[in-house]
Amino acid sequence: MSNNLVIVANRLPVDRVAQADGTPGWRVSPGGLVTAIEPVMRANDGVWIGWPGGTETDLQPFEHDGMSLVPMTMTQEDIQGFYEGFSNGTLWPLYHDLVAKPEFHREWWDSYVAVNHRFAEKAAELAAEGATVWVHDYQLQLVPQMLRELRPDLRIGFYLHIPFPPAELFQQLPWRRQLLEGLLGADLVGFQLPGAAQNFVRLVRQRVGHKTHRDLVYLPDGRTVQAAAFPISIDAAGFEELARSESVGKRATEIREALGNPRKVFLGIDRLDYTKGIYARLRAFSELIADGHLDVEDAVFVQVAVPSREQVEQYRILRDDIDRLVGRINGDLGRIGRPAISYLHSSYPREEMAALYRMADILAVTPYRDGMNLVAKEYVACKYDNEGALVLSEFAGAADELRQAWLVNPYDINGMKSAMLEAYQADEREITRRMKAMRKTVTQNDVAAWADSFMSELSDVPSSHGKAVRP
Ligand code: GDG
């Protein structure tokens, strides 16, 4: 019980890998959260609690790359009820505008409560007197309240990485009040966008009946809870450095050669998720070819779909739908050695991602709803020569900051076609002007600034008893 900072997230920031001698080891998982939180962890003697994936049972706390990690175990039933069920079958679609139909099952809820409780108990056990605990994301919304009951001395922050829905949608949830009360255990509840914080405060007023004023909720016991927006970002300098490297430059050239050196390359990189709008985006591109606006000799679409949640039924259906669509488009519109779409169902190392960003002329990010979308920001960070156009959905959190993108409504196929064509035909001056402005935004607001602003806001919350942790 000696940690002044405890990070609680569904996943640990490492994945299981086989080492050279065949024994199991760990590797830091790709992704921005580790980069963001690592410096705060190091500066504050922090510890990270999370699930390492899988169902191993006898895992002990360990150090990796200077980080103290505490693995939580999950049974097959936990994975089905808590993770695939309530987290990804109920909350994920409900919080993303009902892009898919959420399922409500009482057994899933019971499992969600039980797993949240285990995480809260572990955090209570590890936190020093007056420590700061930072809880992450939709899988753990009950942890703040459970933890406060166990340890009223703590300063508790919560950050939601995905959107927080409007009251009209959130109301559907049979356990709406419990989730709101769960979050109210925190001193500070952070969201990607101001609108999400407003949705939350309004729901608390309507459903729980607490007094609110602007971004503050007043609880009957005298405590206040603040709800505010902290738009997440990326390690912009790190991505730029990678993109500028000689090896990535060489690889970017190789990729374009392998594609037959077309005039322009469109790119999409997404987890294979129904919120990301992959299907409609590929249809829009294929119609531009079918209509004769684009020619497969001049333009190709590289779509990387990173495998995700493969045990969940809706994700399997999506994969089959996209496989069929790509097959049909290439069959109808491709020529020998010139498919319209170059489709990759795989994940890649960071260097390959940087090479893809560097070689692409147009990145299309067209989710129906997305908390932020880091892929859009990573692409911008990699375009150090200011060349590259971004087609971006209005419904991605990133659209609030990246105003100079070609903004689209992903439900409007004709609108997407026009934006993609405009981005394709735009002259260099126009592209440079837009990219320059977006690069300014991304480099000035990187992930370190995000973590700093959350931590300093949390340490300023007056109602908490916990000691402040400085970023
Ligand atoms: C959630 C919210 C919010 C992807 N494939 C590979 C790979 N990635 C990396 C990307 C990027 C991250 O994963 C994906 O982040 P996104 O923001 O695009 O999307 P979600 O996974 O849905 O993330 C989202 C985010 O949380 C953070 O708060 O922005 O709205 O939905 O960093 O680069 N990285 C590597 N290989 C891959 O194959 N190395």
Short mmCIF file of C-alpha atoms and ligand atoms in Angstrom, two decimals:
data_model
loop_
_atom_site.label_atom_id
_atom_site.label_comp_id
_atom_site.label_asym_id
_atom_site.label_seq_id
_atom_site.Cartn_x
_atom_site.Cartn_y
_atom_site.Cartn_z
CA MET A 1 0.00 0.00 0.00
CA SER A 2 2.61 2.52 -0.99
CA ASN A 3 1.53 3.88 -4.34
CA ASN A 4 0.73 7.56 -4.73
CA LEU A 5 -0.73 7.03 -8.18
CA VAL A 6 -2.82 4.07 -9.33
CA ILE A 7 -3.96 3.71 -12.95
CA VAL A 8 -6.95 1.41 -13.40
CA ALA A 9 -7.79 0.34 -16.96
CA ASN A 10 -9.45 -2.70 -18.48
CA ARG A 11 -6.22 -3.68 -20.23
CA LEU A 12 -2.66 -3.64 -19.00
CA PRO A 13 -0.33 -1.76 -21.36
CA VAL A 14 1.43 -5.01 -22.33
CA ASP A 15 0.64 -8.10 -24.41
CA ARG A 16 1.77 -11.67 -23.96
CA VAL A 17 4.52 -12.74 -26.39
CA ALA A 18 6.74 -15.79 -26.75
CA GLN A 19 10.39 -14.95 -26.02
CA ALA A 20 13.35 -16.24 -28.05
CA ASP A 21 13.76 -19.25 -25.74
CA GLY A 22 10.06 -20.10 -26.02
CA THR A 23 9.02 -18.97 -22.52
CA PRO A 24 6.19 -16.42 -22.26
CA GLY A 25 7.17 -12.75 -21.82
CA TRP A 26 5.56 -9.31 -22.23
CA ARG A 27 5.73 -6.58 -24.83
CA VAL A 28 4.43 -3.02 -24.44
CA SER A 29 1.25 -2.78 -26.52
CA PRO A 30 1.08 -0.21 -29.29
CA GLY A 31 -1.15 2.72 -28.49
CA GLY A 32 -1.20 6.21 -27.14
CA LEU A 33 -2.37 5.53 -23.62
CA VAL A 34 0.96 4.04 -22.55
CA THR A 35 2.91 6.96 -24.00
CA ALA A 36 0.59 9.38 -22.23
CA ILE A 37 0.60 7.78 -18.85
CA GLU A 38 4.11 6.39 -18.57
CA PRO A 39 5.78 9.72 -17.60
CA VAL A 40 3.10 10.45 -14.98
CA MET A 41 3.52 6.91 -13.62
CA ARG A 42 7.30 7.25 -13.38
CA ALA A 43 7.18 10.68 -11.74
CA ASN A 44 4.73 9.50 -9.07
CA ASP A 45 5.80 5.99 -8.18
CA GLY A 46 2.70 4.71 -9.95
CA VAL A 47 1.20 1.30 -10.49
CA TRP A 48 -1.11 0.09 -13.30
CA ILE A 49 -3.94 -2.39 -12.66
CA GLY A 50 -5.46 -4.18 -15.67
CA TRP A 51 -6.27 -7.39 -17.48
CA PRO A 52 -3.44 -8.82 -19.58
CA GLY A 53 -5.86 -10.67 -21.91
CA GLY A 54 -6.46 -14.41 -21.73
CA THR A 55 -7.48 -16.56 -18.79
CA GLU A 56 -4.17 -17.27 -17.03
CA THR A 57 -4.79 -17.51 -13.30
CA ASP A 58 -1.56 -17.39 -11.30
CA LEU A 59 -0.19 -14.06 -12.53
CA GLN A 60 1.81 -12.04 -10.01
CA PRO A 61 2.52 -8.28 -10.04
CA PHE A 62 5.63 -7.55 -12.12
CA GLU A 63 7.83 -4.77 -13.46
CA HIS A 64 8.11 -4.19 -17.19
CA ASP A 65 10.19 -1.47 -18.78
CA GLY A 66 10.20 0.44 -15.50
CA MET A 67 6.42 0.21 -15.02
CA SER A 68 4.79 -1.57 -12.05
CA LEU A 69 2.00 -3.73 -13.41
CA VAL A 70 -0.66 -5.63 -11.50
CA PRO A 71 -2.51 -8.20 -13.62
CA MET A 72 -6.19 -8.95 -12.96
CA THR A 73 -7.38 -12.41 -13.89
CA MET A 74 -10.57 -13.13 -15.84
CA THR A 75 -12.45 -16.37 -16.25
CA GLN A 76 -14.10 -17.38 -19.50
CA GLU A 77 -17.43 -16.35 -17.92
CA ASP A 78 -16.05 -12.88 -17.03
CA ILE A 79 -14.86 -12.45 -20.60
CA GLN A 80 -18.25 -13.41 -21.98
CA GLY A 81 -20.39 -11.46 -19.50
CA PHE A 82 -18.32 -8.42 -18.54
CA TYR A 83 -16.14 -7.87 -21.61
CA GLU A 84 -17.80 -9.21 -24.75
CA GLY A 85 -21.27 -8.89 -23.21
CA PHE A 86 -21.95 -5.76 -21.19
CA SER A 87 -18.91 -3.72 -22.31
CA ASN A 88 -18.97 -4.51 -26.02
CA GLY A 89 -22.52 -5.77 -26.62
CA THR A 90 -24.41 -3.23 -24.46
CA LEU A 91 -22.35 -0.11 -23.71
CA TRP A 92 -20.28 0.18 -26.91
CA PRO A 93 -23.26 0.40 -29.32
CA LEU A 94 -25.36 2.42 -26.85
CA TYR A 95 -22.61 5.03 -26.44
CA HIS A 96 -22.04 5.19 -30.21
CA ASP A 97 -25.47 6.47 -31.24
CA LEU A 98 -27.00 2.97 -31.54
CA VAL A 99 -25.03 2.34 -34.74
CA ALA A 100 -25.76 -1.31 -33.84
CA LYS A 101 -28.53 -2.50 -31.56
CA PRO A 102 -27.41 -2.80 -27.94
CA GLU A 103 -28.47 -5.94 -26.08
CA PHE A 104 -29.60 -5.77 -22.49
CA HIS A 105 -29.03 -8.95 -20.46
CA ARG A 106 -29.25 -9.13 -16.69
CA GLU A 107 -26.48 -11.76 -16.45
CA TRP A 108 -24.12 -9.45 -18.36
CA TRP A 109 -24.88 -6.65 -15.91
CA ASP A 110 -24.23 -8.94 -12.92
CA SER A 111 -20.88 -9.87 -14.39
CA TYR A 112 -20.04 -6.17 -15.04
CA VAL A 113 -20.79 -5.34 -11.39
CA ALA A 114 -18.69 -8.24 -10.11
CA VAL A 115 -15.66 -7.45 -12.28
CA ASN A 116 -15.83 -3.71 -11.47
CA HIS A 117 -15.88 -4.67 -7.82
CA ARG A 118 -12.73 -6.75 -8.15
CA PHE A 119 -10.91 -3.86 -9.84
CA ALA A 120 -12.07 -1.43 -7.12
CA GLU A 121 -10.89 -3.77 -4.36
CA LYS A 122 -7.49 -4.15 -5.96
CA ALA A 123 -7.11 -0.37 -6.32
CA ALA A 124 -8.16 0.10 -2.68
CA GLU A 125 -5.53 -2.41 -1.63
CA LEU A 126 -2.68 -0.78 -3.56
CA ALA A 127 -3.28 2.95 -3.07
CA ALA A 128 -1.32 4.81 -0.39
CA GLU A 129 -3.13 7.06 2.10
CA GLY A 130 -4.51 10.06 0.19
CA ALA A 131 -3.27 8.71 -3.18
CA THR A 132 -4.64 9.61 -6.61
CA VAL A 133 -6.44 6.93 -8.63
CA TRP A 134 -7.12 7.43 -12.34
CA VAL A 135 -9.79 5.06 -13.72
CA HIS A 136 -10.18 4.61 -17.49
CA ASP A 137 -13.05 3.99 -19.83
CA TYR A 138 -16.48 2.46 -20.26
CA GLN A 139 -15.61 -0.99 -18.93
CA LEU A 140 -15.03 0.43 -15.42
CA GLN A 141 -17.71 3.05 -14.80
CA LEU A 142 -18.73 1.61 -11.43
CA VAL A 143 -15.21 1.62 -10.03
CA PRO A 144 -15.15 5.27 -8.81
CA GLN A 145 -18.11 4.85 -6.45
CA MET A 146 -17.08 1.36 -5.28
CA LEU A 147 -13.59 2.65 -4.58
CA ARG A 148 -14.81 5.73 -2.73
CA GLU A 149 -16.85 3.54 -0.41
CA LEU A 150 -13.77 1.46 0.37
CA ARG A 151 -11.33 4.37 0.55
CA PRO A 152 -12.88 7.81 1.15
CA ASP A 153 -9.37 9.27 1.56
CA LEU A 154 -8.52 8.93 -2.16
CA ARG A 155 -8.60 11.49 -4.94
CA ILE A 156 -10.36 9.76 -7.85
CA GLY A 157 -10.34 10.75 -11.52
CA PHE A 158 -12.26 9.01 -14.32
CA TYR A 159 -11.72 9.41 -18.07
CA LEU A 160 -14.12 8.14 -20.75
CA HIS A 161 -12.40 7.46 -24.09
CA ILE A 162 -15.61 6.98 -26.07
CA PRO A 163 -18.57 9.34 -26.56
CA PHE A 164 -21.10 9.86 -23.78
CA PRO A 165 -24.56 9.63 -25.34
CA PRO A 166 -27.40 12.15 -25.17
CA ALA A 167 -30.03 11.55 -22.48
CA GLU A 168 -32.57 10.28 -25.05
CA LEU A 169 -30.37 7.26 -25.81
CA PHE A 170 -28.84 6.72 -22.37
CA GLN A 171 -32.36 6.43 -20.86
CA GLN A 172 -32.80 3.03 -22.52
CA LEU A 173 -30.31 1.45 -20.17
CA PRO A 174 -32.05 -0.52 -17.41
CA TRP A 175 -29.12 0.28 -15.10
CA ARG A 176 -28.83 3.99 -16.02
CA ARG A 177 -28.97 5.26 -12.45
CA GLN A 178 -26.35 2.83 -11.16
CA LEU A 179 -23.91 3.85 -13.90
CA LEU A 180 -24.37 7.56 -13.21
CA GLU A 181 -23.88 6.98 -9.50
CA GLY A 182 -20.82 4.87 -10.25
CA LEU A 183 -19.22 7.77 -12.12
CA LEU A 184 -20.17 10.25 -9.40
CA GLY A 185 -17.73 8.48 -7.09
CA ALA A 186 -15.00 10.39 -8.93
CA ASP A 187 -13.88 13.95 -8.12
CA LEU A 188 -13.31 14.68 -11.80
CA VAL A 189 -15.04 12.96 -14.74
CA GLY A 190 -13.25 13.64 -18.02
CA PHE A 191 -14.71 13.32 -21.53
CA GLN A 192 -13.40 13.86 -25.06
CA LEU A 193 -15.77 16.73 -25.88
CA PRO A 194 -17.70 19.42 -23.96
CA GLY A 195 -21.00 18.05 -25.34
CA ALA A 196 -20.40 14.72 -23.60
CA ALA A 197 -19.72 16.44 -20.26
CA GLN A 198 -22.98 18.38 -20.73
CA ASN A 199 -24.91 15.18 -21.51
CA PHE A 200 -23.59 13.68 -18.28
CA VAL A 201 -24.41 16.66 -16.07
CA ARG A 202 -27.92 16.90 -17.55
CA LEU A 203 -28.56 13.20 -16.92
CA VAL A 204 -27.33 13.47 -13.35
CA ARG A 205 -29.75 16.35 -12.77
CA GLN A 206 -32.68 14.56 -14.39
CA ARG A 207 -32.14 10.99 -13.26
CA VAL A 208 -30.34 11.23 -9.94
CA GLY A 209 -31.81 14.58 -8.91
CA HIS A 210 -28.59 16.26 -7.75
CA LYS A 211 -28.13 20.02 -8.02
CA THR A 212 -25.81 21.08 -10.82
CA HIS A 213 -24.31 24.32 -12.01
CA ARG A 214 -22.39 24.45 -15.30
CA ASP A 215 -19.78 21.66 -15.08
CA LEU A 216 -20.28 20.97 -11.36
CA VAL A 217 -22.52 18.46 -9.58
CA TYR A 218 -23.31 19.10 -5.91
CA LEU A 219 -23.81 15.92 -3.87
CA PRO A 220 -25.92 15.83 -0.70
CA ASP A 221 -22.85 14.98 1.42
CA GLY A 222 -21.19 18.26 0.45
CA ARG A 223 -18.80 16.80 -2.13
CA THR A 224 -18.67 18.26 -5.64
CA VAL A 225 -17.94 16.41 -8.85
CA GLN A 226 -16.56 18.21 -11.87
CA ALA A 227 -17.33 17.08 -15.44
CA ALA A 228 -15.09 18.50 -18.15
CA ALA A 229 -13.64 17.87 -21.61
CA PHE A 230 -10.03 16.80 -22.18
CA PRO A 231 -9.63 15.94 -25.89
CA ILE A 232 -7.04 13.16 -26.08
CA SER A 233 -4.08 13.36 -28.44
CA ILE A 234 -0.96 11.53 -29.61
CA ASP A 235 2.81 11.62 -29.26
CA ALA A 236 3.04 14.01 -32.20
CA ALA A 237 6.83 14.51 -32.08
CA GLY A 238 7.38 10.74 -31.84
CA PHE A 239 5.25 10.08 -34.94
CA GLU A 240 6.90 12.86 -36.91
CA GLU A 241 10.36 11.56 -36.05
CA LEU A 242 9.36 8.07 -37.15
CA ALA A 243 7.87 9.37 -40.41
CA ARG A 244 11.02 11.37 -41.18
CA SER A 245 13.32 8.39 -40.63
CA GLU A 246 15.16 6.94 -43.59
CA SER A 247 13.85 3.42 -43.11
CA VAL A 248 10.23 4.60 -43.04
CA GLY A 249 10.86 6.76 -46.12
CA LYS A 250 12.27 3.77 -47.96
CA ARG A 251 9.34 1.61 -46.95
CA ALA A 252 6.85 4.29 -48.05
CA THR A 253 8.43 4.31 -51.53
CA GLU A 254 8.35 0.52 -51.63
CA ILE A 255 4.65 0.43 -50.80
CA ARG A 256 3.81 2.87 -53.61
CA GLU A 257 5.88 0.83 -56.03
CA ALA A 258 4.10 -2.35 -54.98
CA LEU A 259 0.81 -0.57 -55.68
CA GLY A 260 2.03 0.21 -59.22
CA ASN A 261 2.88 3.87 -58.55
CA PRO A 262 -0.65 5.23 -59.03
CA ARG A 263 -1.14 8.98 -59.21
CA LYS A 264 -2.88 9.09 -55.81
CA VAL A 265 -3.31 6.65 -52.94
CA PHE A 266 -6.32 6.77 -50.61
CA LEU A 267 -5.85 5.17 -47.18
CA GLY A 268 -8.12 3.93 -44.41
CA ILE A 269 -6.85 2.45 -41.12
CA ASP A 270 -9.38 1.32 -38.54
CA ARG A 271 -10.10 -1.39 -36.04
CA LEU A 272 -12.61 -3.58 -37.85
CA ASP A 273 -15.57 -2.02 -36.03
CA TYR A 274 -19.08 -1.14 -37.23
CA THR A 275 -18.74 2.38 -35.79
CA LYS A 276 -15.89 3.22 -38.17
CA GLY A 277 -17.95 3.45 -41.38
CA ILE A 278 -15.60 1.28 -43.47
CA TYR A 279 -18.35 -0.22 -45.63
CA ALA A 280 -19.90 3.08 -46.73
CA ARG A 281 -16.50 4.64 -47.36
CA LEU A 282 -15.41 1.80 -49.70
CA ARG A 283 -18.75 1.98 -51.49
CA ALA A 284 -18.32 5.71 -52.02
CA PHE A 285 -14.85 5.18 -53.47
CA SER A 286 -16.02 2.37 -55.74
CA GLU A 287 -18.87 4.52 -57.08
CA LEU A 288 -16.36 7.23 -58.01
CA ILE A 289 -14.65 4.61 -60.19
CA ALA A 290 -17.88 3.17 -61.56
CA ASP A 291 -19.12 6.70 -62.43
CA GLY A 292 -15.88 7.37 -64.32
CA HIS A 293 -14.62 10.14 -61.99
CA LEU A 294 -11.62 8.03 -60.99
CA ASP A 295 -9.68 5.38 -62.87
CA VAL A 296 -7.99 2.34 -61.28
CA GLU A 297 -4.80 3.26 -63.17
CA ASP A 298 -4.69 6.56 -61.27
CA ALA A 299 -6.16 5.83 -57.85
CA VAL A 300 -6.19 2.96 -55.39
CA PHE A 301 -7.71 2.63 -51.93
CA VAL A 302 -5.57 0.87 -49.30
CA GLN A 303 -7.81 -0.25 -46.45
CA VAL A 304 -6.21 -1.70 -43.32
CA ALA A 305 -8.79 -3.34 -41.04
CA VAL A 306 -7.22 -4.33 -37.75
CA PRO A 307 -8.78 -7.50 -36.28
CA SER A 308 -10.94 -6.64 -33.27
CA ARG A 309 -13.41 -8.34 -30.88
CA GLU A 310 -13.58 -11.39 -33.09
CA GLN A 311 -15.66 -13.39 -30.61
CA VAL A 312 -18.55 -10.89 -30.81
CA GLU A 313 -21.21 -11.87 -33.37
CA GLN A 314 -21.72 -8.39 -34.86
CA TYR A 315 -18.00 -8.11 -35.59
CA ARG A 316 -17.99 -11.44 -37.44
CA ILE A 317 -20.93 -10.34 -39.57
CA LEU A 318 -19.18 -7.04 -40.36
CA ARG A 319 -16.04 -8.86 -41.44
CA ASP A 320 -18.02 -11.08 -43.82
CA ASP A 321 -19.89 -8.07 -45.23
CA ILE A 322 -16.66 -6.21 -45.95
CA ASP A 323 -14.96 -9.30 -47.42
CA ARG A 324 -17.89 -9.64 -49.82
CA LEU A 325 -17.97 -5.95 -50.71
CA VAL A 326 -14.23 -5.79 -51.44
CA GLY A 327 -14.45 -8.97 -53.52
CA ARG A 328 -17.33 -7.58 -55.55
CA ILE A 329 -15.74 -4.16 -56.10
CA ASN A 330 -12.43 -5.64 -57.21
CA GLY A 331 -14.20 -8.21 -59.37
CA ASP A 332 -16.33 -5.57 -61.09
CA LEU A 333 -13.90 -2.67 -61.35
CA GLY A 334 -10.33 -3.98 -61.09
CA ARG A 335 -7.96 -4.82 -63.90
CA ILE A 336 -5.04 -7.24 -63.93
CA GLY A 337 -2.54 -6.04 -61.33
CA ARG A 338 -4.86 -3.11 -60.53
CA PRO A 339 -7.43 -3.88 -57.85
CA ALA A 340 -9.54 -0.86 -56.89
CA ILE A 341 -9.10 -1.72 -53.22
CA SER A 342 -6.04 -3.19 -51.60
CA TYR A 343 -7.54 -4.75 -48.48
CA LEU A 344 -5.49 -5.94 -45.49
CA HIS A 345 -7.06 -7.64 -42.48
CA SER A 346 -4.09 -7.44 -40.13
CA SER A 347 -2.26 -5.38 -37.54
CA TYR A 348 1.18 -3.84 -38.13
CA PRO A 349 4.13 -2.45 -36.20
CA ARG A 350 4.25 1.31 -35.61
CA GLU A 351 6.94 1.74 -38.30
CA GLU A 352 4.66 0.22 -40.96
CA MET A 353 1.80 2.46 -39.81
CA ALA A 354 4.09 5.49 -40.19
CA ALA A 355 5.13 4.33 -43.68
CA LEU A 356 1.46 3.98 -44.66
CA TYR A 357 0.65 7.47 -43.36
CA ARG A 358 3.70 8.90 -45.11
CA MET A 359 2.96 7.37 -48.52
CA ALA A 360 -0.80 8.14 -48.58
CA ASP A 361 -2.19 11.19 -50.41
CA ILE A 362 -5.65 11.10 -48.87
CA LEU A 363 -6.65 9.56 -45.54
CA ALA A 364 -10.37 8.82 -45.21
CA VAL A 365 -11.63 8.63 -41.61
CA THR A 366 -15.41 8.29 -41.75
CA PRO A 367 -16.83 6.89 -38.49
CA TYR A 368 -20.56 7.19 -37.70
CA ARG A 369 -19.46 8.12 -34.18
CA ASP A 370 -15.99 8.12 -32.61
CA GLY A 371 -14.78 9.52 -29.27
CA MET A 372 -11.73 11.15 -30.87
CA ASN A 373 -9.98 9.06 -33.57
CA LEU A 374 -6.24 8.99 -33.11
CA VAL A 375 -5.54 7.69 -36.62
CA ALA A 376 -6.52 11.10 -38.04
CA LYS A 377 -4.11 12.88 -35.68
CA GLU A 378 -1.28 10.39 -36.33
CA TYR A 379 -1.60 10.95 -40.09
CA VAL A 380 -1.38 14.71 -39.60
CA ALA A 381 1.68 14.32 -37.35
CA CYS A 382 3.42 12.20 -40.02
CA LYS A 383 2.84 14.73 -42.84
CA TYR A 384 5.90 16.83 -42.01
CA ASP A 385 6.08 18.11 -45.62
CA ASN A 386 2.47 19.42 -45.37
CA GLU A 387 1.41 17.22 -48.28
CA GLY A 388 -1.66 15.09 -47.72
CA ALA A 389 -5.39 15.59 -47.52
CA LEU A 390 -7.71 14.41 -44.77
CA VAL A 391 -11.35 13.45 -45.32
CA LEU A 392 -12.89 13.36 -41.86
CA SER A 393 -16.31 12.56 -40.43
CA GLU A 394 -18.08 15.35 -38.58
CA PHE A 395 -18.98 12.72 -36.01
CA ALA A 396 -15.42 11.95 -34.93
CA GLY A 397 -14.28 13.92 -31.87
CA ALA A 398 -11.21 14.93 -33.90
CA ALA A 399 -13.43 17.05 -36.18
CA ASP A 400 -13.75 19.62 -33.39
CA GLU A 401 -10.04 20.39 -33.70
CA LEU A 402 -9.19 19.43 -37.30
CA ARG A 403 -11.50 21.99 -38.91
CA GLN A 404 -9.40 22.21 -42.08
CA ALA A 405 -10.10 18.61 -43.08
CA TRP A 406 -12.67 17.88 -45.80
CA LEU A 407 -15.48 17.30 -43.32
CA VAL A 408 -18.20 14.80 -44.26
CA ASN A 409 -21.43 13.29 -42.99
CA PRO A 410 -20.73 9.54 -43.26
CA TYR A 411 -24.43 8.76 -43.76
CA ASP A 412 -24.43 10.87 -46.94
CA ILE A 413 -22.77 8.74 -49.62
CA ASN A 414 -23.00 11.43 -52.29
CA GLY A 415 -21.50 13.96 -49.90
CA MET A 416 -18.63 11.59 -49.15
CA LYS A 417 -18.07 11.04 -52.88
CA SER A 418 -17.84 14.78 -53.52
CA ALA A 419 -15.45 15.33 -50.60
CA MET A 420 -13.20 12.44 -51.67
CA LEU A 421 -13.14 13.73 -55.23
CA GLU A 422 -12.43 17.29 -54.11
CA ALA A 423 -9.55 16.07 -51.93
CA TYR A 424 -8.27 14.06 -54.92
CA GLN A 425 -8.44 17.05 -57.27
CA ALA A 426 -7.29 19.75 -54.83
CA ASP A 427 -4.22 21.70 -55.90
CA GLU A 428 -1.03 21.59 -53.87
CA ARG A 429 -1.52 25.06 -52.38
CA GLU A 430 -4.92 24.18 -51.00
CA ILE A 431 -3.66 20.90 -49.55
CA THR A 432 -0.65 22.56 -47.94
CA ARG A 433 -2.72 25.38 -46.48
CA ARG A 434 -5.10 22.95 -44.79
CA MET A 435 -2.44 20.52 -43.59
CA LYS A 436 -0.26 23.29 -42.14
CA ALA A 437 -3.13 24.53 -39.97
CA MET A 438 -3.98 21.00 -38.78
CA ARG A 439 -0.34 20.27 -37.96
CA LYS A 440 -0.20 23.34 -35.78
CA THR A 441 -3.18 22.07 -33.79
CA VAL A 442 -1.82 18.54 -33.36
CA THR A 443 1.73 19.50 -32.44
CA GLN A 444 0.59 22.11 -29.93
CA ASN A 445 -1.86 19.78 -28.20
CA ASP A 446 -0.06 16.49 -27.79
CA VAL A 447 -0.75 13.62 -25.45
CA ALA A 448 1.60 14.91 -22.75
CA ALA A 449 -0.44 18.13 -22.63
CA TRP A 450 -3.61 16.03 -22.35
CA ALA A 451 -2.32 14.00 -19.38
CA ASP A 452 -0.94 17.15 -17.71
CA SER A 453 -4.20 19.03 -17.98
CA PHE A 454 -6.25 16.13 -16.61
CA MET A 455 -3.87 15.59 -13.69
CA SER A 456 -3.62 19.25 -12.78
CA GLU A 457 -7.40 19.69 -12.91
CA LEU A 458 -7.76 16.61 -10.70
CA SER A 459 -5.22 17.88 -8.20
CA ASP A 460 -7.14 21.19 -8.01
CA VAL A 461 -10.51 19.63 -7.18
CA PRO A 462 -11.27 21.25 -3.84
CA SER A 463 -13.66 18.70 -2.39
CA SER A 464 -11.29 15.76 -2.39
CA HIS A 465 -9.50 14.65 0.72
CA GLY A 466 -6.67 13.05 -1.24
CA LYS A 467 -3.24 14.65 -1.66
CA ALA A 468 -2.50 16.24 -5.01
CA VAL A 469 -0.34 14.45 -7.55
CA ARG A 470 1.44 16.90 -9.81
CA PRO A 471 1.90 16.03 -13.48
C1 GDG B 1 -10.79 4.51 -28.63
C2 GDG B 1 -11.92 5.43 -29.12
C3 GDG B 1 -10.32 7.35 -29.10
C4 GDG B 1 -4.45 0.54 -34.82
N1 GDG B 1 -4.04 -0.50 -35.55
C5 GDG B 1 -2.74 -0.67 -35.30
C6 GDG B 1 -2.34 0.31 -34.39
N2 GDG B 1 -3.41 1.03 -34.12
C7 GDG B 1 -3.44 2.18 -33.20
C8 GDG B 1 -3.60 3.47 -33.98
C9 GDG B 1 -4.23 4.36 -32.93
C10 GDG B 1 -5.06 3.39 -32.10
O1 GDG B 1 -4.58 2.09 -32.36
C11 GDG B 1 -6.54 3.43 -32.51
O2 GDG B 1 -7.12 4.54 -31.92
P1 GDG B 1 -8.43 5.23 -32.50
O3 GDG B 1 -8.59 6.51 -31.77
O4 GDG B 1 -8.28 5.42 -33.97
O5 GDG B 1 -9.63 4.23 -32.25
P2 GDG B 1 -10.13 3.21 -31.07
O6 GDG B 1 -9.31 1.99 -31.03
O7 GDG B 1 -11.59 2.99 -31.35
O8 GDG B 1 -9.93 4.02 -29.68
C12 GDG B 1 -11.34 6.58 -29.94
C13 GDG B 1 -9.30 6.41 -28.48
O9 GDG B 1 -9.93 5.33 -27.78
C14 GDG B 1 -8.37 7.13 -27.50
O10 GDG B 1 -9.09 7.79 -26.51
O11 GDG B 1 -9.65 8.25 -29.95
O12 GDG B 1 -12.38 7.45 -30.35
O13 GDG B 1 -12.88 4.69 -29.90
O14 GDG B 1 -3.26 4.92 -32.09
O15 GDG B 1 -2.34 3.88 -34.43
N3 GDG B 1 -1.10 0.44 -33.96
C15 GDG B 1 -0.18 -0.44 -34.42
N4 GDG B 1 -0.51 -1.44 -35.29
C16 GDG B 1 -1.76 -1.58 -35.76
O16 GDG B 1 -2.03 -2.47 -36.55
N5 GDG B 1 1.10 -0.34 -34.04
#
